[in-house]
């Protein structure tokens, strides 16, 4: 009986920890760098966990113009709780390919437990060749910067923008957006917006509770995938068959040519 009572207590605690209050969730979906440091720290403090880090909000979006050029945006909040979290989450970085993309924008701020704000200095951002596999040659580059004054108890907000100057494949392309991390995550949102003339197909894998919405107005279609709290993910087993999903994800194909690649995505993939 005591064991059952303890189990029930743990379940109640787990529920309390896994969901943010409504007001706090609104903070994580606010515009970039608009929430006060005090409000961010207060909201983050309502989550009790011994994890090295917790992703509070992870929002990714792809916006396509009439020429098929995309603008990718990542807006993310997370908090670090341990020295290991500082080590593993202490940089912001992104990859891009200069042949069709402009140099990305990296912005970030670190809010320490006493509420001072430390802004990432653009002068400290390094540009290096991307590490490609053996016998792979490309112009891919990486931007990376160390987050200033990061310490256990800090909240980090980062904004990454990558914009195409020419379409990678004008006839259409497939995007796979992954959900979850090796640490707990609270809120994930993935969106794609295209002109109404573009044919969209999409599906999700390993996300039974995913919420999907589609709207169309002013000549544009917008599809949004939303996911609530997720436990830390485990590394996928190596050498799985290629057709087995390895990680929770959503997949979107935007096909401009009905007779081309847009017909090759089966409904269940």
PDB file of C-alpha atoms in Angstrom:
ATOM      1  CA  UNK A   1       0.000   0.000   0.000  1.00  0.00           C
ATOM      2  CA  UNK A   2       2.842   2.385   0.856  1.00  0.00           C
ATOM      3  CA  UNK A   3       4.449   1.574  -2.470  1.00  0.00           C
ATOM      4  CA  UNK A   4       1.222   2.413  -4.284  1.00  0.00           C
ATOM      5  CA  UNK A   5       0.929   5.720  -2.413  1.00  0.00           C
ATOM      6  CA  UNK A   6       4.514   6.630  -3.293  1.00  0.00           C
ATOM      7  CA  UNK A   7       3.868   5.739  -6.906  1.00  0.00           C
ATOM      8  CA  UNK A   8       0.818   7.967  -6.999  1.00  0.00           C
ATOM      9  CA  UNK A   9       2.751  10.813  -5.411  1.00  0.00           C
ATOM     10  CA  UNK A  10       5.517  10.470  -7.990  1.00  0.00           C
ATOM     11  CA  UNK A  11       2.969  10.501 -10.800  1.00  0.00           C
ATOM     12  CA  UNK A  12       1.437  13.684  -9.440  1.00  0.00           C
ATOM     13  CA  UNK A  13       4.854  15.294  -9.172  1.00  0.00           C
ATOM     14  CA  UNK A  14       5.714  14.238 -12.701  1.00  0.00           C
ATOM     15  CA  UNK A  15       2.567  15.876 -14.037  1.00  0.00           C
ATOM     16  CA  UNK A  16       3.302  19.059 -12.119  1.00  0.00           C
ATOM     17  CA  UNK A  17       6.844  19.210 -13.480  1.00  0.00           C
ATOM     18  CA  UNK A  18       6.036  18.329 -17.087  1.00  0.00           C
ATOM     19  CA  UNK A  19       3.671  21.189 -17.893  1.00  0.00           C
ATOM     20  CA  UNK A  20       4.317  24.902 -17.714  1.00  0.00           C
ATOM     21  CA  UNK A  21       1.587  27.238 -16.463  1.00  0.00           C
ATOM     22  CA  UNK A  22      -0.397  28.920 -19.249  1.00  0.00           C
ATOM     23  CA  UNK A  23       1.151  32.330 -18.579  1.00  0.00           C
ATOM     24  CA  UNK A  24       4.655  30.882 -18.808  1.00  0.00           C
ATOM     25  CA  UNK A  25       3.877  29.173 -22.103  1.00  0.00           C
ATOM     26  CA  UNK A  26       2.814  32.559 -23.496  1.00  0.00           C
ATOM     27  CA  UNK A  27       6.262  33.875 -22.613  1.00  0.00           C
ATOM     28  CA  UNK A  28       8.022  31.250 -24.685  1.00  0.00           C
ATOM     29  CA  UNK A  29       5.912  32.027 -27.767  1.00  0.00           C
ATOM     30  CA  UNK A  30       6.404  35.804 -27.532  1.00  0.00           C
ATOM     31  CA  UNK A  31       8.394  37.723 -30.140  1.00  0.00           C
ATOM     32  CA  UNK A  32      12.201  37.468 -30.066  1.00  0.00           C
ATOM     33  CA  UNK A  33      13.893  39.417 -27.270  1.00  0.00           C
ATOM     34  CA  UNK A  34      10.643  41.036 -26.091  1.00  0.00           C
ATOM     35  CA  UNK A  35      10.224  39.315 -22.700  1.00  0.00           C
ATOM     36  CA  UNK A  36      11.865  40.911 -19.664  1.00  0.00           C
ATOM     37  CA  UNK A  37      14.746  39.032 -18.001  1.00  0.00           C
ATOM     38  CA  UNK A  38      12.844  38.914 -14.709  1.00  0.00           C
ATOM     39  CA  UNK A  39       9.817  37.259 -16.326  1.00  0.00           C
ATOM     40  CA  UNK A  40      11.992  34.689 -18.087  1.00  0.00           C
ATOM     41  CA  UNK A  41      13.810  33.735 -14.906  1.00  0.00           C
ATOM     42  CA  UNK A  42      10.551  33.518 -12.962  1.00  0.00           C
ATOM     43  CA  UNK A  43       8.930  31.263 -15.554  1.00  0.00           C
ATOM     44  CA  UNK A  44      11.998  29.022 -15.832  1.00  0.00           C
ATOM     45  CA  UNK A  45      12.187  28.667 -12.047  1.00  0.00           C
ATOM     46  CA  UNK A  46       8.746  27.025 -12.018  1.00  0.00           C
ATOM     47  CA  UNK A  47      10.235  23.920 -13.639  1.00  0.00           C
ATOM     48  CA  UNK A  48      11.951  21.565 -11.216  1.00  0.00           C
ATOM     49  CA  UNK A  49      14.343  19.080 -12.792  1.00  0.00           C
ATOM     50  CA  UNK A  50      17.795  17.622 -12.242  1.00  0.00           C
ATOM     51  CA  UNK A  51      18.490  17.555 -16.000  1.00  0.00           C
ATOM     52  CA  UNK A  52      21.646  19.202 -17.310  1.00  0.00           C
ATOM     53  CA  UNK A  53      19.448  21.461 -19.437  1.00  0.00           C
ATOM     54  CA  UNK A  54      15.781  21.930 -20.351  1.00  0.00           C
ATOM     55  CA  UNK A  55      14.555  23.254 -23.682  1.00  0.00           C
ATOM     56  CA  UNK A  56      11.713  25.581 -22.737  1.00  0.00           C
ATOM     57  CA  UNK A  57      10.592  26.449 -26.258  1.00  0.00           C
ATOM     58  CA  UNK A  58      11.824  25.376 -29.682  1.00  0.00           C
ATOM     59  CA  UNK A  59      10.220  27.118 -32.658  1.00  0.00           C
ATOM     60  CA  UNK A  60      11.364  26.468 -36.228  1.00  0.00           C
ATOM     61  CA  UNK A  61       9.829  28.024 -39.333  1.00  0.00           C
ATOM     62  CA  UNK A  62      10.345  27.969 -43.093  1.00  0.00           C
ATOM     63  CA  UNK A  63       8.917  30.819 -45.170  1.00  0.00           C
ATOM     64  CA  UNK A  64       8.924  30.448 -48.987  1.00  0.00           C
ATOM     65  CA  UNK A  65       8.523  33.360 -51.387  1.00  0.00           C
ATOM     66  CA  UNK A  66       7.094  33.266 -54.903  1.00  0.00           C
ATOM     67  CA  UNK A  67      10.521  32.356 -56.361  1.00  0.00           C
ATOM     68  CA  UNK A  68      10.854  29.317 -54.094  1.00  0.00           C
ATOM     69  CA  UNK A  69      13.493  30.893 -51.848  1.00  0.00           C
ATOM     70  CA  UNK A  70      13.238  29.981 -48.189  1.00  0.00           C
ATOM     71  CA  UNK A  71      13.917  31.864 -44.979  1.00  0.00           C
ATOM     72  CA  UNK A  72      14.573  29.559 -42.035  1.00  0.00           C
ATOM     73  CA  UNK A  73      14.191  30.840 -38.479  1.00  0.00           C
ATOM     74  CA  UNK A  74      14.978  29.121 -35.182  1.00  0.00           C
ATOM     75  CA  UNK A  75      13.813  30.829 -31.994  1.00  0.00           C
ATOM     76  CA  UNK A  76      14.726  28.859 -28.884  1.00  0.00           C
ATOM     77  CA  UNK A  77      14.740  29.273 -25.104  1.00  0.00           C
ATOM     78  CA  UNK A  78      16.527  26.904 -22.755  1.00  0.00           C
ATOM     79  CA  UNK A  79      17.908  26.835 -19.251  1.00  0.00           C
ATOM     80  CA  UNK A  80      21.018  25.061 -17.996  1.00  0.00           C
ATOM     81  CA  UNK A  81      21.107  23.456 -14.571  1.00  0.00           C
ATOM     82  CA  UNK A  82      24.557  21.924 -14.190  1.00  0.00           C
ATOM     83  CA  UNK A  83      28.193  22.377 -15.187  1.00  0.00           C
ATOM     84  CA  UNK A  84      27.675  19.622 -17.772  1.00  0.00           C
ATOM     85  CA  UNK A  85      24.800  21.635 -19.218  1.00  0.00           C
ATOM     86  CA  UNK A  86      27.047  24.674 -19.514  1.00  0.00           C
ATOM     87  CA  UNK A  87      29.604  22.562 -21.377  1.00  0.00           C
ATOM     88  CA  UNK A  88      27.115  20.914 -23.742  1.00  0.00           C
ATOM     89  CA  UNK A  89      24.914  23.969 -24.406  1.00  0.00           C
ATOM     90  CA  UNK A  90      27.531  26.708 -24.249  1.00  0.00           C
ATOM     91  CA  UNK A  91      27.585  27.680 -27.942  1.00  0.00           C
ATOM     92  CA  UNK A  92      25.193  28.825 -30.623  1.00  0.00           C
ATOM     93  CA  UNK A  93      25.879  27.755 -34.188  1.00  0.00           C
ATOM     94  CA  UNK A  94      24.391  27.117 -37.603  1.00  0.00           C
ATOM     95  CA  UNK A  95      25.406  25.746 -40.993  1.00  0.00           C
ATOM     96  CA  UNK A  96      24.882  27.321 -44.405  1.00  0.00           C
ATOM     97  CA  UNK A  97      25.871  26.898 -48.045  1.00  0.00           C
ATOM     98  CA  UNK A  98      27.087  30.139 -49.650  1.00  0.00           C
ATOM     99  CA  UNK A  99      26.247  29.025 -53.193  1.00  0.00           C
ATOM    100  CA  UNK A 100      22.545  29.597 -52.513  1.00  0.00           C
ATOM    101  CA  UNK A 101      22.302  31.114 -49.011  1.00  0.00           C
ATOM    102  CA  UNK A 102      23.291  34.437 -47.500  1.00  0.00           C
ATOM    103  CA  UNK A 103      25.462  34.579 -44.397  1.00  0.00           C
ATOM    104  CA  UNK A 104      23.188  33.660 -41.459  1.00  0.00           C
ATOM    105  CA  UNK A 105      22.265  35.897 -38.572  1.00  0.00           C
ATOM    106  CA  UNK A 106      23.094  34.664 -35.060  1.00  0.00           C
ATOM    107  CA  UNK A 107      21.661  36.484 -32.044  1.00  0.00           C
ATOM    108  CA  UNK A 108      21.564  35.352 -28.428  1.00  0.00           C
ATOM    109  CA  UNK A 109      21.312  36.609 -24.877  1.00  0.00           C
ATOM    110  CA  UNK A 110      22.163  34.926 -21.598  1.00  0.00           C
ATOM    111  CA  UNK A 111      20.238  35.863 -18.462  1.00  0.00           C
ATOM    112  CA  UNK A 112      22.051  34.768 -15.335  1.00  0.00           C
ATOM    113  CA  UNK A 113      20.340  33.925 -12.066  1.00  0.00           C
ATOM    114  CA  UNK A 114      20.807  37.480 -10.759  1.00  0.00           C
ATOM    115  CA  UNK A 115      19.008  38.789 -13.893  1.00  0.00           C
ATOM    116  CA  UNK A 116      21.872  40.636 -15.678  1.00  0.00           C
ATOM    117  CA  UNK A 117      21.674  40.246 -19.458  1.00  0.00           C
ATOM    118  CA  UNK A 118      24.744  39.260 -21.469  1.00  0.00           C
ATOM    119  CA  UNK A 119      24.322  39.709 -25.225  1.00  0.00           C
ATOM    120  CA  UNK A 120      26.321  37.688 -27.744  1.00  0.00           C
ATOM    121  CA  UNK A 121      28.907  39.999 -29.323  1.00  0.00           C
ATOM    122  CA  UNK A 122      28.873  39.599 -33.147  1.00  0.00           C
ATOM    123  CA  UNK A 123      32.644  40.130 -33.135  1.00  0.00           C
ATOM    124  CA  UNK A 124      33.107  36.864 -31.237  1.00  0.00           C
ATOM    125  CA  UNK A 125      31.295  34.755 -33.856  1.00  0.00           C
ATOM    126  CA  UNK A 126      33.686  32.536 -35.803  1.00  0.00           C
ATOM    127  CA  UNK A 127      33.271  31.281 -39.359  1.00  0.00           C
ATOM    128  CA  UNK A 128      34.785  27.885 -40.163  1.00  0.00           C
ATOM    129  CA  UNK A 129      34.397  25.185 -42.836  1.00  0.00           C
ATOM    130  CA  UNK A 130      31.647  22.691 -42.069  1.00  0.00           C
ATOM    131  CA  UNK A 131      32.896  19.245 -41.147  1.00  0.00           C
ATOM    132  CA  UNK A 132      31.823  17.057 -44.052  1.00  0.00           C
ATOM    133  CA  UNK A 133      32.181  13.295 -44.363  1.00  0.00           C
ATOM    134  CA  UNK A 134      34.977  11.501 -46.163  1.00  0.00           C
ATOM    135  CA  UNK A 135      35.115  12.164 -49.893  1.00  0.00           C
ATOM    136  CA  UNK A 136      32.442  14.875 -49.601  1.00  0.00           C
ATOM    137  CA  UNK A 137      33.316  18.283 -51.004  1.00  0.00           C
ATOM    138  CA  UNK A 138      31.148  21.375 -50.614  1.00  0.00           C
ATOM    139  CA  UNK A 139      31.273  25.069 -49.817  1.00  0.00           C
ATOM    140  CA  UNK A 140      29.306  24.557 -46.593  1.00  0.00           C
ATOM    141  CA  UNK A 141      30.308  26.813 -43.714  1.00  0.00           C
ATOM    142  CA  UNK A 142      29.593  27.032 -39.985  1.00  0.00           C
ATOM    143  CA  UNK A 143      29.024  30.065 -37.802  1.00  0.00           C
ATOM    144  CA  UNK A 144      29.547  29.520 -34.083  1.00  0.00           C
ATOM    145  CA  UNK A 145      29.874  31.641 -31.000  1.00  0.00           C
ATOM    146  CA  UNK A 146      30.429  30.996 -27.293  1.00  0.00           C
ATOM    147  CA  UNK A 147      27.559  32.178 -25.111  1.00  0.00           C
ATOM    148  CA  UNK A 148      28.803  34.835 -22.659  1.00  0.00           C
ATOM    149  CA  UNK A 149      28.649  34.381 -18.870  1.00  0.00           C
ATOM    150  CA  UNK A 150      26.707  31.097 -19.090  1.00  0.00           C
ATOM    151  CA  UNK A 151      26.382  29.412 -15.684  1.00  0.00           C
ATOM    152  CA  UNK A 152      24.001  26.961 -13.983  1.00  0.00           C
ATOM    153  CA  UNK A 153      20.648  28.656 -13.492  1.00  0.00           C
ATOM    154  CA  UNK A 154      20.948  30.807 -16.623  1.00  0.00           C
ATOM    155  CA  UNK A 155      18.241  31.172 -19.264  1.00  0.00           C
ATOM    156  CA  UNK A 156      19.342  31.441 -22.898  1.00  0.00           C
ATOM    157  CA  UNK A 157      17.374  32.924 -25.776  1.00  0.00           C
ATOM    158  CA  UNK A 158      18.717  32.517 -29.294  1.00  0.00           C
ATOM    159  CA  UNK A 159      17.520  33.511 -32.739  1.00  0.00           C
ATOM    160  CA  UNK A 160      19.048  32.044 -35.905  1.00  0.00           C
ATOM    161  CA  UNK A 161      18.016  33.150 -39.392  1.00  0.00           C
ATOM    162  CA  UNK A 162      19.211  31.592 -42.664  1.00  0.00           C
ATOM    163  CA  UNK A 163      17.950  33.119 -45.924  1.00  0.00           C
ATOM    164  CA  UNK A 164      18.294  31.779 -49.456  1.00  0.00           C
ATOM    165  CA  UNK A 165      19.332  34.133 -52.241  1.00  0.00           C
ATOM    166  CA  UNK A 166      18.409  31.531 -54.863  1.00  0.00           C
ATOM    167  CA  UNK A 167      16.128  28.511 -54.613  1.00  0.00           C
ATOM    168  CA  UNK A 168      17.925  25.262 -53.827  1.00  0.00           C
ATOM    169  CA  UNK A 169      15.519  23.314 -56.073  1.00  0.00           C
ATOM    170  CA  UNK A 170      12.802  25.455 -57.718  1.00  0.00           C
ATOM    171  CA  UNK A 171      10.560  22.461 -58.497  1.00  0.00           C
ATOM    172  CA  UNK A 172      10.112  21.727 -54.793  1.00  0.00           C
ATOM    173  CA  UNK A 173      11.885  20.102 -51.882  1.00  0.00           C
ATOM    174  CA  UNK A 174      11.364  18.015 -48.763  1.00  0.00           C
ATOM    175  CA  UNK A 175      11.992  19.216 -45.220  1.00  0.00           C
ATOM    176  CA  UNK A 176      12.302  16.944 -42.217  1.00  0.00           C
ATOM    177  CA  UNK A 177      12.058  18.753 -38.881  1.00  0.00           C
ATOM    178  CA  UNK A 178      13.085  16.816 -35.789  1.00  0.00           C
ATOM    179  CA  UNK A 179      11.385  17.056 -32.410  1.00  0.00           C
ATOM    180  CA  UNK A 180      12.973  16.494 -29.013  1.00  0.00           C
ATOM    181  CA  UNK A 181      16.476  16.546 -27.568  1.00  0.00           C
ATOM    182  CA  UNK A 182      18.664  14.431 -25.313  1.00  0.00           C
ATOM    183  CA  UNK A 183      17.279  16.623 -22.515  1.00  0.00           C
ATOM    184  CA  UNK A 184      13.630  17.361 -21.629  1.00  0.00           C
ATOM    185  CA  UNK A 185      11.723  19.811 -23.822  1.00  0.00           C
ATOM    186  CA  UNK A 186       8.515  21.650 -23.002  1.00  0.00           C
ATOM    187  CA  UNK A 187       7.167  23.189 -26.202  1.00  0.00           C
ATOM    188  CA  UNK A 188       8.002  22.572 -29.866  1.00  0.00           C
ATOM    189  CA  UNK A 189       6.512  24.283 -32.899  1.00  0.00           C
ATOM    190  CA  UNK A 190       7.358  23.765 -36.572  1.00  0.00           C
ATOM    191  CA  UNK A 191       5.724  25.837 -39.302  1.00  0.00           C
ATOM    192  CA  UNK A 192       5.979  26.140 -43.057  1.00  0.00           C
ATOM    193  CA  UNK A 193       4.417  28.901 -45.155  1.00  0.00           C
ATOM    194  CA  UNK A 194       4.175  28.853 -48.952  1.00  0.00           C
ATOM    195  CA  UNK A 195       2.246  30.563 -51.759  1.00  0.00           C
ATOM    196  CA  UNK A 196      -1.185  28.996 -52.379  1.00  0.00           C
ATOM    197  CA  UNK A 197       0.009  27.748 -55.768  1.00  0.00           C
ATOM    198  CA  UNK A 198       2.404  25.320 -54.068  1.00  0.00           C
ATOM    199  CA  UNK A 199       1.170  21.801 -53.361  1.00  0.00           C
ATOM    200  CA  UNK A 200       1.968  20.691 -49.814  1.00  0.00           C
ATOM    201  CA  UNK A 201       2.102  17.156 -48.490  1.00  0.00           C
ATOM    202  CA  UNK A 202       3.106  16.353 -44.939  1.00  0.00           C
ATOM    203  CA  UNK A 203       3.246  13.553 -42.403  1.00  0.00           C
ATOM    204  CA  UNK A 204       4.618  12.886 -38.922  1.00  0.00           C
ATOM    205  CA  UNK A 205       6.542   9.983 -37.390  1.00  0.00           C
ATOM    206  CA  UNK A 206       6.731   8.884 -33.738  1.00  0.00           C
ATOM    207  CA  UNK A 207       4.579  11.839 -32.640  1.00  0.00           C
ATOM    208  CA  UNK A 208       1.180  10.427 -31.588  1.00  0.00           C
ATOM    209  CA  UNK A 209       0.148  13.613 -29.737  1.00  0.00           C
ATOM    210  CA  UNK A 210       1.194  16.084 -32.411  1.00  0.00           C
ATOM    211  CA  UNK A 211      -1.280  18.896 -33.154  1.00  0.00           C
ATOM    212  CA  UNK A 212      -1.449  19.971 -36.805  1.00  0.00           C
ATOM    213  CA  UNK A 213      -3.241  23.007 -38.205  1.00  0.00           C
ATOM    214  CA  UNK A 214      -3.539  24.395 -41.722  1.00  0.00           C
ATOM    215  CA  UNK A 215      -4.732  27.871 -42.715  1.00  0.00           C
ATOM    216  CA  UNK A 216      -4.996  29.629 -46.064  1.00  0.00           C
ATOM    217  CA  UNK A 217      -5.452  33.366 -46.496  1.00  0.00           C
ATOM    218  CA  UNK A 218      -4.119  36.242 -48.594  1.00  0.00           C
ATOM    219  CA  UNK A 219      -2.754  33.838 -51.174  1.00  0.00           C
ATOM    220  CA  UNK A 220      -0.622  31.836 -48.744  1.00  0.00           C
ATOM    221  CA  UNK A 221      -0.842  28.465 -46.966  1.00  0.00           C
ATOM    222  CA  UNK A 222       0.541  27.947 -43.484  1.00  0.00           C
ATOM    223  CA  UNK A 223       0.883  24.571 -41.765  1.00  0.00           C
ATOM    224  CA  UNK A 224       1.881  24.408 -38.091  1.00  0.00           C
ATOM    225  CA  UNK A 225       2.892  21.354 -36.043  1.00  0.00           C
ATOM    226  CA  UNK A 226       2.812  21.711 -32.245  1.00  0.00           C
ATOM    227  CA  UNK A 227       4.095  19.295 -29.631  1.00  0.00           C
ATOM    228  CA  UNK A 228       3.888  19.511 -25.833  1.00  0.00           C
ATOM    229  CA  UNK A 229       6.344  18.237 -23.214  1.00  0.00           C
ATOM    230  CA  UNK A 230       8.739  15.490 -24.293  1.00  0.00           C
ATOM    231  CA  UNK A 231      11.021  13.321 -22.201  1.00  0.00           C
ATOM    232  CA  UNK A 232      14.723  13.152 -23.050  1.00  0.00           C
ATOM    233  CA  UNK A 233      15.255  11.222 -26.259  1.00  0.00           C
ATOM    234  CA  UNK A 234      17.595   8.261 -26.546  1.00  0.00           C
ATOM    235  CA  UNK A 235      20.088   7.805 -29.317  1.00  0.00           C
ATOM    236  CA  UNK A 236      18.666   5.628 -32.075  1.00  0.00           C
ATOM    237  CA  UNK A 237      20.007   2.124 -32.491  1.00  0.00           C
ATOM    238  CA  UNK A 238      22.693   1.943 -35.135  1.00  0.00           C
ATOM    239  CA  UNK A 239      22.222   0.149 -38.479  1.00  0.00           C
ATOM    240  CA  UNK A 240      18.429   0.259 -38.436  1.00  0.00           C
ATOM    241  CA  UNK A 241      16.724  -0.368 -41.811  1.00  0.00           C
ATOM    242  CA  UNK A 242      16.563   2.862 -43.808  1.00  0.00           C
ATOM    243  CA  UNK A 243      12.753   2.928 -43.812  1.00  0.00           C
ATOM    244  CA  UNK A 244      12.406   2.827 -39.999  1.00  0.00           C
ATOM    245  CA  UNK A 245      12.088   6.219 -38.262  1.00  0.00           C
ATOM    246  CA  UNK A 246      14.958   6.954 -35.882  1.00  0.00           C
ATOM    247  CA  UNK A 247      13.690  10.127 -34.218  1.00  0.00           C
ATOM    248  CA  UNK A 248      10.332  11.947 -33.881  1.00  0.00           C
ATOM    249  CA  UNK A 249       9.901  14.208 -36.903  1.00  0.00           C
ATOM    250  CA  UNK A 250       7.545  15.928 -39.305  1.00  0.00           C
ATOM    251  CA  UNK A 251       8.163  15.767 -43.024  1.00  0.00           C
ATOM    252  CA  UNK A 252       6.881  18.332 -45.520  1.00  0.00           C
ATOM    253  CA  UNK A 253       7.141  18.256 -49.289  1.00  0.00           C
ATOM    254  CA  UNK A 254       6.404  21.464 -51.200  1.00  0.00           C
ATOM    255  CA  UNK A 255       6.035  20.498 -54.862  1.00  0.00           C
ATOM    256  CA  UNK A 256       5.716  23.213 -57.498  1.00  0.00           C
ATOM    257  CA  UNK A 257       5.462  20.702 -60.350  1.00  0.00           C
ATOM    258  CA  UNK A 258       2.563  18.266 -59.973  1.00  0.00           C
ATOM    259  CA  UNK A 259       4.107  15.947 -62.518  1.00  0.00           C
ATOM    260  CA  UNK A 260       7.472  15.980 -60.779  1.00  0.00           C
ATOM    261  CA  UNK A 261       8.729  15.208 -57.308  1.00  0.00           C
ATOM    262  CA  UNK A 262       5.449  16.261 -55.681  1.00  0.00           C
ATOM    263  CA  UNK A 263       3.887  12.890 -56.500  1.00  0.00           C
ATOM    264  CA  UNK A 264       6.653  10.783 -55.057  1.00  0.00           C
ATOM    265  CA  UNK A 265       5.826  11.248 -51.378  1.00  0.00           C
ATOM    266  CA  UNK A 266       3.481   8.489 -50.290  1.00  0.00           C
ATOM    267  CA  UNK A 267       0.789   9.463 -47.725  1.00  0.00           C
ATOM    268  CA  UNK A 268       2.331   7.339 -44.958  1.00  0.00           C
ATOM    269  CA  UNK A 269       5.895   8.620 -45.167  1.00  0.00           C
TER     270      UNK A 269
END
